[in-house]
Amino acid sequence: MHLGWFATTGFGVYGWEDPWAGNVASDLGRPGLFVDLATSLERAGFDYLMLEDSSVLPDVYRGTFESSVRRGTHVRFDPVPLVPLLANATQHLGIVATVATTFYPPFLAARLFATLDHLSGGRVGLNLVTASADGAAQNYGLTKHVEHDRRYEMADEWITVCKELWSSWDRDALTLEPGGAFADHERIHTIDHVGEHYSSRGPLNLPPGPQGRPVICQAGASPAGRAFGARHADTIIAAQTGVDAMRAYREDISRRLLENGRKPEDAKVLYLVNPILGDTDDDAFRKRDRLRQVQSGHVDRVLAALSYFTSMDFSQFDVDAPLPDLSGNNGHQGTVADMVRTGKTLREIATTHKATESIELCGSVETVADRMEEVMAEVGGDGFLIAAPVTRKNVTEITDGLAPALRRRGVLRHRYEHATFRDNLLST
């Protein structure tokens, strides 16, 4: 079983004023919390830590920034400068940073992540998103975000350019001959890419990193997102609800991989979960019920999230009326569709939606470990992506409680067999 940790608000704020949030004010903008997370994940045998990112402070909901900053949920520091610090503190863990393909020039991204691959010793990954908010697009000079499926068309060409750039030096281009040439110039090539959306001459002005190219991570629930992931991703994040939907997603991705000349095992599908752990099952159930009670009293938070995902102000709608028409949504289509399935009114959605759960995992570490093993056997997937808030209590419960229970069952690695992130990720 492969495991990753999804830092859902990236290099940002977690659990402002919540119990067990730690020294959240003094952690703000500092690497210590995330270094603690990375070293703990490596000790536990995780494949990677993935850092989400966003470049907008939303003011769609009620036309103000209040919902974005009240709990700090949309405060984001750029995750890329954090990557070398996390890599320096670890030896095996993959470190994945998020880049919005719509806003990054492909040459800039290819050069930056080739550099990080060298700095990390072959342990960097690139999580590709197309971004969703009009406000983010406006920060980069657009008046409105690019249409959803067109964003994926652009992303497909974007990663093609990056791959060409990462291959612009042959793997044996470096000669490093004492008293001779540093590199063989005949093994370095321009790419001369001229496409519909991007042009780049190339080559990169640095040799390929230990992995050749970074690990590519992608989350896409829409048909366009699934097609993109099957063409390019080494690991795919899925948030399908329920075992049947999880199995169907894995089967669909496997079929798409084969259609693209790849093998099903070429991309590891990890399902989003947020385990609720207790010393006993009853302790965990009581904890779950308390969390649900808190959620039921904060309808505004879910409405603000829907506003962000769709660039539509949900404060204008009656929360007890049938759902409004969301067919014009140009944002996170898969996420919104999943939320809509949980209820018929906005209040029902707000009080029952579980944003990061493919399945409910609740109980003692033994109960949860049993359930994780059972579900993977049923689904035929590859593992789970933990999406718990980054607090030191959550980290300890998962890495020193749940992970050892999985290891005792023989479903989680005891050691890393390979030197690079990709080789460890794609191992069976």
Short mmCIF file of C-alpha atoms in Angstrom, two decimals:
data_model
loop_
_atom_site.label_atom_id
_atom_site.label_comp_id
_atom_site.label_asym_id
_atom_site.label_seq_id
_atom_site.Cartn_x
_atom_site.Cartn_y
_atom_site.Cartn_z
CA MET A 1 0.00 0.00 0.00
CA HIS A 2 1.33 3.43 -0.97
CA LEU A 3 0.62 6.40 1.30
CA GLY A 4 0.87 10.13 0.78
CA TRP A 5 -0.08 13.16 2.84
CA PHE A 6 -2.05 15.96 1.19
CA ALA A 7 -1.40 19.31 2.87
CA THR A 8 -4.80 20.68 1.85
CA THR A 9 -3.95 24.34 2.29
CA GLY A 10 -0.33 23.99 1.25
CA PHE A 11 2.29 26.03 3.05
CA GLY A 12 -0.44 27.83 4.96
CA VAL A 13 -2.57 27.94 8.08
CA TYR A 14 -4.12 24.90 9.79
CA GLY A 15 -6.70 24.82 12.55
CA TRP A 16 -6.67 28.45 13.58
CA GLU A 17 -8.01 28.49 17.16
CA ASP A 18 -8.89 24.78 17.00
CA PRO A 19 -7.83 22.41 19.78
CA TRP A 20 -4.41 20.84 19.20
CA ALA A 21 -3.49 23.34 16.48
CA GLY A 22 -0.20 23.89 18.24
CA ASN A 23 1.67 27.15 18.08
CA VAL A 24 -0.14 28.17 14.93
CA ALA A 25 0.75 31.85 15.20
CA SER A 26 4.46 31.21 15.68
CA ASP A 27 4.42 28.50 12.97
CA LEU A 28 3.05 30.95 10.41
CA GLY A 29 5.39 31.22 7.45
CA ARG A 30 8.04 29.14 9.22
CA PRO A 31 9.29 25.75 8.02
CA GLY A 32 9.39 23.92 11.37
CA LEU A 33 5.88 22.43 11.34
CA PHE A 34 6.37 21.10 7.81
CA VAL A 35 9.85 19.77 8.55
CA ASP A 36 8.32 17.90 11.51
CA LEU A 37 5.64 16.56 9.16
CA ALA A 38 8.16 15.45 6.51
CA THR A 39 10.49 13.65 8.91
CA SER A 40 7.54 11.93 10.57
CA LEU A 41 6.14 10.78 7.21
CA GLU A 42 9.51 9.36 6.21
CA ARG A 43 9.81 7.50 9.50
CA ALA A 44 6.35 6.06 8.82
CA GLY A 45 7.20 4.89 5.28
CA PHE A 46 5.07 7.33 3.27
CA ASP A 47 5.77 7.83 -0.43
CA TYR A 48 5.25 11.57 -0.55
CA LEU A 49 4.07 14.83 0.92
CA MET A 50 2.02 16.93 -1.50
CA LEU A 51 1.68 20.68 -0.93
CA GLU A 52 -1.43 22.29 -2.39
CA ASP A 53 -1.26 25.89 -3.60
CA SER A 54 -3.44 28.77 -4.74
CA SER A 55 -2.64 32.31 -5.81
CA VAL A 56 -5.88 34.08 -4.98
CA LEU A 57 -7.45 35.49 -1.83
CA PRO A 58 -11.13 34.92 -2.66
CA ASP A 59 -13.76 37.59 -2.10
CA VAL A 60 -16.57 35.93 -4.08
CA TYR A 61 -18.66 34.95 -1.05
CA ARG A 62 -20.62 38.02 0.07
CA GLY A 63 -18.16 40.17 -1.86
CA THR A 64 -15.61 40.36 0.99
CA PHE A 65 -12.39 38.68 2.10
CA GLU A 66 -13.87 37.72 5.49
CA SER A 67 -14.45 34.03 4.78
CA SER A 68 -10.91 33.73 3.38
CA VAL A 69 -9.04 35.22 6.31
CA ARG A 70 -11.23 34.63 9.37
CA ARG A 71 -9.68 31.18 9.88
CA GLY A 72 -6.72 31.76 7.57
CA THR A 73 -7.92 29.04 5.19
CA HIS A 74 -6.85 30.85 2.02
CA VAL A 75 -3.55 32.23 3.24
CA ARG A 76 -0.85 30.60 1.12
CA PHE A 77 2.90 30.98 1.08
CA ASP A 78 4.55 29.78 -2.11
CA PRO A 79 5.39 26.11 -1.47
CA VAL A 80 8.31 25.87 -3.88
CA PRO A 81 10.93 27.56 -1.63
CA LEU A 82 9.93 25.10 1.11
CA VAL A 83 10.85 22.06 -1.01
CA PRO A 84 14.66 22.18 -0.54
CA LEU A 85 14.24 22.64 3.21
CA LEU A 86 12.04 19.53 3.44
CA ALA A 87 14.35 17.57 1.17
CA ASN A 88 17.36 18.55 3.27
CA ALA A 89 15.65 17.18 6.41
CA THR A 90 14.81 13.82 4.79
CA GLN A 91 16.51 11.14 2.69
CA HIS A 92 13.74 9.18 0.98
CA LEU A 93 10.40 11.03 1.09
CA GLY A 94 9.04 12.49 -2.15
CA ILE A 95 8.22 16.21 -1.96
CA VAL A 96 5.50 17.40 -4.34
CA ALA A 97 4.76 21.09 -4.94
CA THR A 98 1.78 22.45 -6.86
CA VAL A 99 2.05 24.54 -10.02
CA ALA A 100 -0.83 26.08 -11.98
CA THR A 101 -0.10 25.31 -15.62
CA THR A 102 -2.30 28.18 -16.76
CA PHE A 103 -0.02 30.75 -15.15
CA TYR A 104 3.51 29.30 -15.17
CA PRO A 105 5.52 29.51 -18.42
CA PRO A 106 6.58 25.92 -19.18
CA PHE A 107 10.30 26.78 -19.53
CA LEU A 108 10.29 28.43 -16.09
CA ALA A 109 8.63 25.38 -14.50
CA ALA A 110 10.81 22.85 -16.31
CA ARG A 111 14.02 24.62 -15.29
CA LEU A 112 12.87 25.19 -11.70
CA PHE A 113 11.84 21.59 -11.08
CA ALA A 114 14.90 20.16 -12.81
CA THR A 115 16.93 22.25 -10.37
CA LEU A 116 14.87 20.97 -7.43
CA ASP A 117 15.35 17.41 -8.64
CA HIS A 118 19.11 17.92 -8.35
CA LEU A 119 18.82 19.64 -4.96
CA SER A 120 16.63 16.86 -3.56
CA GLY A 121 18.67 13.97 -4.95
CA GLY A 122 15.82 12.86 -7.21
CA ARG A 123 12.90 13.27 -4.84
CA VAL A 124 10.82 16.11 -6.23
CA GLY A 125 7.35 15.93 -7.75
CA LEU A 126 5.14 18.38 -9.59
CA ASN A 127 1.40 18.53 -8.87
CA LEU A 128 -0.30 19.98 -11.92
CA VAL A 129 -3.47 22.04 -11.59
CA THR A 130 -5.17 24.31 -14.07
CA ALA A 131 -6.60 26.58 -11.31
CA SER A 132 -10.30 27.41 -11.15
CA ALA A 133 -10.97 30.88 -9.78
CA ASP A 134 -11.52 33.95 -11.93
CA GLY A 135 -9.73 35.95 -9.24
CA ALA A 136 -6.57 33.90 -9.74
CA ALA A 137 -6.70 34.47 -13.49
CA GLN A 138 -7.12 38.20 -12.90
CA ASN A 139 -3.95 38.21 -10.78
CA TYR A 140 -2.08 37.09 -13.90
CA GLY A 141 -3.61 39.62 -16.27
CA LEU A 142 -6.68 37.77 -17.56
CA THR A 143 -10.17 39.24 -17.24
CA LYS A 144 -11.75 35.81 -16.71
CA HIS A 145 -10.43 32.30 -16.34
CA VAL A 146 -9.98 30.12 -19.40
CA GLU A 147 -12.87 27.71 -20.09
CA HIS A 148 -12.55 24.41 -18.18
CA ASP A 149 -11.82 21.93 -20.98
CA ARG A 150 -9.63 24.43 -22.83
CA ARG A 151 -7.50 24.75 -19.68
CA TYR A 152 -6.82 21.03 -19.92
CA GLU A 153 -5.96 21.34 -23.62
CA MET A 154 -3.44 24.03 -22.65
CA ALA A 155 -2.13 21.89 -19.78
CA ASP A 156 -1.61 18.95 -22.13
CA GLU A 157 0.59 21.06 -24.39
CA TRP A 158 2.26 22.66 -21.37
CA ILE A 159 3.47 19.34 -19.93
CA THR A 160 4.47 18.19 -23.41
CA VAL A 161 6.79 21.21 -23.66
CA CYS A 162 8.19 20.51 -20.19
CA LYS A 163 8.87 16.87 -21.07
CA GLU A 164 10.64 17.94 -24.25
CA LEU A 165 12.77 20.35 -22.24
CA TRP A 166 13.60 17.71 -19.61
CA SER A 167 14.73 15.50 -22.51
CA SER A 168 16.73 18.23 -24.28
CA TRP A 169 19.88 16.79 -22.73
CA ASP A 170 20.49 13.10 -23.42
CA ARG A 171 21.04 11.12 -20.25
CA ASP A 172 24.64 10.51 -21.29
CA ALA A 173 25.33 14.12 -22.35
CA LEU A 174 27.54 14.73 -19.32
CA THR A 175 31.06 13.48 -19.94
CA LEU A 176 32.86 15.16 -17.04
CA GLU A 177 36.21 14.25 -18.52
CA PRO A 178 39.16 15.50 -16.43
CA GLY A 179 40.98 17.98 -18.60
CA GLY A 180 38.33 17.51 -21.29
CA ALA A 181 34.77 18.54 -22.03
CA PHE A 182 32.16 18.94 -19.32
CA ALA A 183 29.45 17.72 -21.69
CA ASP A 184 29.06 16.43 -25.23
CA HIS A 185 27.45 19.28 -27.16
CA GLU A 186 26.11 16.88 -29.78
CA ARG A 187 23.90 15.27 -27.13
CA ILE A 188 22.12 18.52 -26.26
CA HIS A 189 19.24 19.62 -28.48
CA THR A 190 16.84 22.47 -29.06
CA ILE A 191 13.19 21.44 -28.91
CA ASP A 192 11.85 24.13 -31.27
CA HIS A 193 8.31 23.71 -30.02
CA VAL A 194 5.73 25.91 -31.75
CA GLY A 195 2.21 24.98 -30.71
CA GLU A 196 -1.25 26.44 -30.35
CA HIS A 197 -0.59 27.81 -26.86
CA TYR A 198 3.16 27.70 -26.24
CA SER A 199 6.46 28.13 -27.99
CA SER A 200 9.89 27.26 -26.65
CA ARG A 201 13.26 26.94 -28.31
CA GLY A 202 15.14 25.07 -25.58
CA PRO A 203 17.30 23.38 -24.47
CA LEU A 204 17.44 23.74 -20.71
CA ASN A 205 20.72 25.18 -19.54
CA LEU A 206 21.25 22.46 -16.94
CA PRO A 207 21.53 18.66 -17.19
CA PRO A 208 18.64 16.36 -16.25
CA GLY A 209 18.16 15.53 -12.60
CA PRO A 210 18.51 12.07 -11.06
CA GLN A 211 14.94 11.14 -12.08
CA GLY A 212 15.24 12.49 -15.61
CA ARG A 213 12.04 14.40 -14.97
CA PRO A 214 10.07 15.05 -11.77
CA VAL A 215 7.24 12.78 -10.69
CA ILE A 216 3.97 14.13 -12.09
CA CYS A 217 0.99 14.24 -9.75
CA GLN A 218 -2.53 15.17 -10.85
CA ALA A 219 -6.10 15.20 -9.55
CA GLY A 220 -8.94 15.24 -12.03
CA ALA A 221 -12.46 13.90 -11.66
CA SER A 222 -13.91 15.34 -14.88
CA PRO A 223 -13.47 13.48 -18.19
CA ALA A 224 -10.89 16.06 -19.27
CA GLY A 225 -9.00 15.67 -16.00
CA ARG A 226 -9.01 11.87 -16.20
CA ALA A 227 -7.76 11.92 -19.77
CA PHE A 228 -4.95 14.28 -18.81
CA GLY A 229 -3.89 12.17 -15.84
CA ALA A 230 -3.87 8.97 -17.91
CA ARG A 231 -1.55 10.57 -20.44
CA HIS A 232 0.93 12.19 -18.08
CA ALA A 233 0.63 11.40 -14.36
CA ASP A 234 2.76 9.06 -12.26
CA THR A 235 0.32 9.37 -9.36
CA ILE A 236 -3.34 10.40 -9.47
CA ILE A 237 -5.38 11.76 -6.58
CA ALA A 238 -8.96 10.51 -6.45
CA ALA A 239 -11.87 11.53 -4.22
CA GLN A 240 -14.52 9.09 -5.38
CA THR A 241 -17.11 8.40 -2.69
CA GLY A 242 -17.68 4.78 -1.74
CA VAL A 243 -16.01 1.51 -2.66
CA ASP A 244 -17.99 1.00 -5.87
CA ALA A 245 -17.11 4.47 -7.17
CA MET A 246 -13.46 3.98 -6.16
CA ARG A 247 -13.29 0.68 -8.04
CA ALA A 248 -14.97 2.19 -11.11
CA TYR A 249 -12.50 5.09 -11.09
CA ARG A 250 -9.50 2.75 -10.92
CA GLU A 251 -10.93 0.67 -13.77
CA ASP A 252 -11.54 3.79 -15.85
CA ILE A 253 -8.01 5.10 -15.26
CA SER A 254 -6.54 1.67 -16.08
CA ARG A 255 -8.45 1.60 -19.35
CA ARG A 256 -7.32 5.12 -20.23
CA LEU A 257 -3.69 4.26 -19.40
CA LEU A 258 -3.81 1.30 -21.78
CA GLU A 259 -5.31 3.51 -24.50
CA ASN A 260 -2.30 5.79 -24.09
CA GLY A 261 0.20 2.96 -24.47
CA ARG A 262 0.90 2.75 -20.75
CA LYS A 263 0.42 -0.03 -18.22
CA PRO A 264 -2.11 0.29 -15.35
CA GLU A 265 0.75 0.13 -12.84
CA ASP A 266 2.42 3.16 -14.46
CA ALA A 267 0.22 5.53 -12.42
CA LYS A 268 -0.52 5.00 -8.74
CA VAL A 269 -4.06 6.02 -7.76
CA LEU A 270 -4.31 7.26 -4.17
CA TYR A 271 -7.72 7.90 -2.62
CA LEU A 272 -8.36 10.87 -0.35
CA VAL A 273 -9.23 10.03 3.25
CA ASN A 274 -9.23 11.79 6.61
CA PRO A 275 -8.97 9.12 9.33
CA ILE A 276 -10.59 9.86 12.69
CA LEU A 277 -8.63 7.92 15.29
CA GLY A 278 -9.20 7.18 18.96
CA ASP A 279 -7.81 4.90 21.62
CA THR A 280 -10.93 2.79 21.11
CA ASP A 281 -13.64 2.67 18.45
CA ASP A 282 -16.07 4.40 20.82
CA ASP A 283 -13.57 7.21 21.44
CA ALA A 284 -13.24 7.73 17.70
CA PHE A 285 -17.02 7.69 17.13
CA ARG A 286 -17.52 10.33 19.80
CA LYS A 287 -14.80 12.44 18.19
CA ARG A 288 -16.48 12.05 14.79
CA ASP A 289 -19.85 13.10 16.20
CA ARG A 290 -18.30 16.21 17.78
CA LEU A 291 -16.73 17.15 14.44
CA ARG A 292 -20.06 16.68 12.65
CA GLN A 293 -21.80 18.83 15.23
CA VAL A 294 -19.29 21.60 14.61
CA GLN A 295 -19.76 21.26 10.85
CA SER A 296 -23.55 21.50 11.11
CA GLY A 297 -23.17 24.88 12.79
CA HIS A 298 -20.94 26.33 10.07
CA VAL A 299 -23.01 26.32 6.89
CA ASP A 300 -21.22 29.49 5.80
CA ARG A 301 -17.89 27.68 5.51
CA VAL A 302 -19.18 25.22 2.93
CA LEU A 303 -21.03 27.94 1.03
CA ALA A 304 -17.82 29.97 0.93
CA ALA A 305 -15.96 26.92 -0.40
CA LEU A 306 -18.57 26.42 -3.12
CA SER A 307 -18.25 30.10 -4.01
CA TYR A 308 -14.50 29.68 -4.37
CA PHE A 309 -14.76 26.49 -6.45
CA THR A 310 -17.30 28.00 -8.86
CA SER A 311 -16.65 31.80 -8.79
CA MET A 312 -20.41 32.12 -7.98
CA ASP A 313 -21.58 33.89 -4.81
CA PHE A 314 -23.62 31.28 -2.92
CA SER A 315 -24.78 33.81 -0.33
CA GLN A 316 -27.45 34.86 -2.84
CA PHE A 317 -29.21 31.48 -2.73
CA ASP A 318 -31.84 30.17 -0.30
CA VAL A 319 -30.05 27.42 1.66
CA ASP A 320 -33.31 25.46 2.10
CA ALA A 321 -34.47 25.66 -1.52
CA PRO A 322 -33.59 23.17 -4.26
CA LEU A 323 -30.08 23.57 -5.61
CA PRO A 324 -29.47 26.35 -8.10
CA ASP A 325 -28.43 25.55 -11.66
CA LEU A 326 -24.67 24.97 -11.60
CA SER A 327 -24.33 24.14 -15.28
CA GLY A 328 -22.41 27.37 -15.86
CA ASN A 329 -19.71 26.38 -13.38
CA ASN A 330 -16.26 26.89 -14.88
CA GLY A 331 -14.35 25.80 -11.77
CA HIS A 332 -13.76 22.48 -10.00
CA GLN A 333 -16.37 20.44 -11.83
CA GLY A 334 -15.60 17.10 -10.19
CA THR A 335 -15.47 18.62 -6.69
CA VAL A 336 -18.74 20.47 -7.17
CA ALA A 337 -20.44 17.39 -8.61
CA ASP A 338 -19.32 15.37 -5.58
CA MET A 339 -20.69 18.01 -3.20
CA VAL A 340 -24.01 18.16 -5.06
CA ARG A 341 -24.45 14.40 -4.69
CA THR A 342 -24.52 14.72 -0.90
CA GLY A 343 -27.79 16.66 -0.68
CA LYS A 344 -30.74 18.29 -2.39
CA THR A 345 -30.43 21.68 -0.72
CA LEU A 346 -27.43 23.79 0.16
CA ARG A 347 -28.06 23.22 3.86
CA GLU A 348 -28.03 19.43 3.35
CA ILE A 349 -24.78 19.70 1.40
CA ALA A 350 -23.20 21.97 4.00
CA THR A 351 -24.08 19.70 6.93
CA THR A 352 -23.28 16.32 5.36
CA HIS A 353 -20.48 16.85 2.85
CA LYS A 354 -17.11 15.27 3.68
CA ALA A 355 -14.65 17.23 1.59
CA THR A 356 -11.74 14.81 1.72
CA GLU A 357 -13.19 11.36 2.20
CA SER A 358 -13.51 8.60 -0.36
CA ILE A 359 -14.55 6.34 2.51
CA GLU A 360 -15.11 6.97 6.18
CA LEU A 361 -12.22 5.75 8.32
CA CYS A 362 -13.14 5.98 11.98
CA GLY A 363 -12.03 3.89 14.94
CA SER A 364 -8.95 2.66 16.73
CA VAL A 365 -5.78 2.33 14.69
CA GLU A 366 -6.40 -1.43 14.43
CA THR A 367 -9.95 -0.96 13.16
CA VAL A 368 -8.92 1.69 10.63
CA ALA A 369 -5.91 -0.32 9.42
CA ASP A 370 -8.17 -3.34 8.87
CA ARG A 371 -10.61 -1.23 6.88
CA MET A 372 -7.86 0.30 4.72
CA GLU A 373 -6.48 -3.15 3.88
CA GLU A 374 -9.97 -4.47 3.12
CA VAL A 375 -10.88 -1.55 0.84
CA MET A 376 -7.67 -1.74 -1.17
CA ALA A 377 -8.35 -5.43 -1.81
CA GLU A 378 -11.86 -4.58 -3.04
CA VAL A 379 -10.92 -1.53 -5.10
CA GLY A 380 -7.74 -2.70 -6.77
CA GLY A 381 -6.23 0.72 -6.17
CA ASP A 382 -2.80 1.58 -4.88
CA GLY A 383 -3.24 3.35 -1.56
CA PHE A 384 -4.47 6.41 0.26
CA LEU A 385 -3.70 10.10 0.47
CA ILE A 386 -4.20 11.37 4.01
CA ALA A 387 -5.86 14.78 4.04
CA ALA A 388 -5.93 15.59 7.75
CA PRO A 389 -5.12 19.14 8.90
CA VAL A 390 -1.42 19.60 9.55
CA THR A 391 -1.29 19.68 13.32
CA ARG A 392 1.32 17.86 15.34
CA LYS A 393 -1.39 15.78 17.06
CA ASN A 394 -2.78 14.58 13.73
CA VAL A 395 0.70 13.85 12.43
CA THR A 396 1.57 11.78 15.51
CA GLU A 397 -1.68 9.80 15.44
CA ILE A 398 -1.14 8.84 11.79
CA THR A 399 2.61 8.28 11.69
CA ASP A 400 3.14 6.71 15.13
CA GLY A 401 -0.24 5.00 15.45
CA LEU A 402 -1.86 4.09 12.14
CA ALA A 403 1.28 3.52 10.03
CA PRO A 404 2.80 0.96 12.43
CA ALA A 405 -0.54 -0.90 12.49
CA LEU A 406 -0.46 -1.10 8.68
CA ARG A 407 3.16 -2.25 8.79
CA ARG A 408 2.26 -5.04 11.21
CA ARG A 409 -0.21 -6.27 8.58
CA GLY A 410 2.52 -6.38 5.95
CA VAL A 411 0.83 -3.80 3.71
CA LEU A 412 3.19 -0.85 4.27
CA ARG A 413 6.90 -0.73 3.51
CA HIS A 414 9.47 -1.37 6.22
CA ARG A 415 12.18 0.45 4.28
CA TYR A 416 12.73 2.35 1.04
CA GLU A 417 14.23 0.11 -1.62
CA HIS A 418 15.28 2.75 -4.14
CA ALA A 419 17.14 6.05 -4.32
CA THR A 420 14.55 8.14 -6.20
CA PHE A 421 10.98 9.11 -5.53
CA ARG A 422 9.70 7.68 -8.83
CA ASP A 423 11.33 4.28 -8.32
CA ASN A 424 9.91 3.97 -4.80
CA LEU A 425 6.47 5.14 -5.94
CA LEU A 426 6.24 2.75 -8.87
CA SER A 427 7.57 -0.25 -6.95
CA THR A 428 5.08 -2.99 -6.06
#
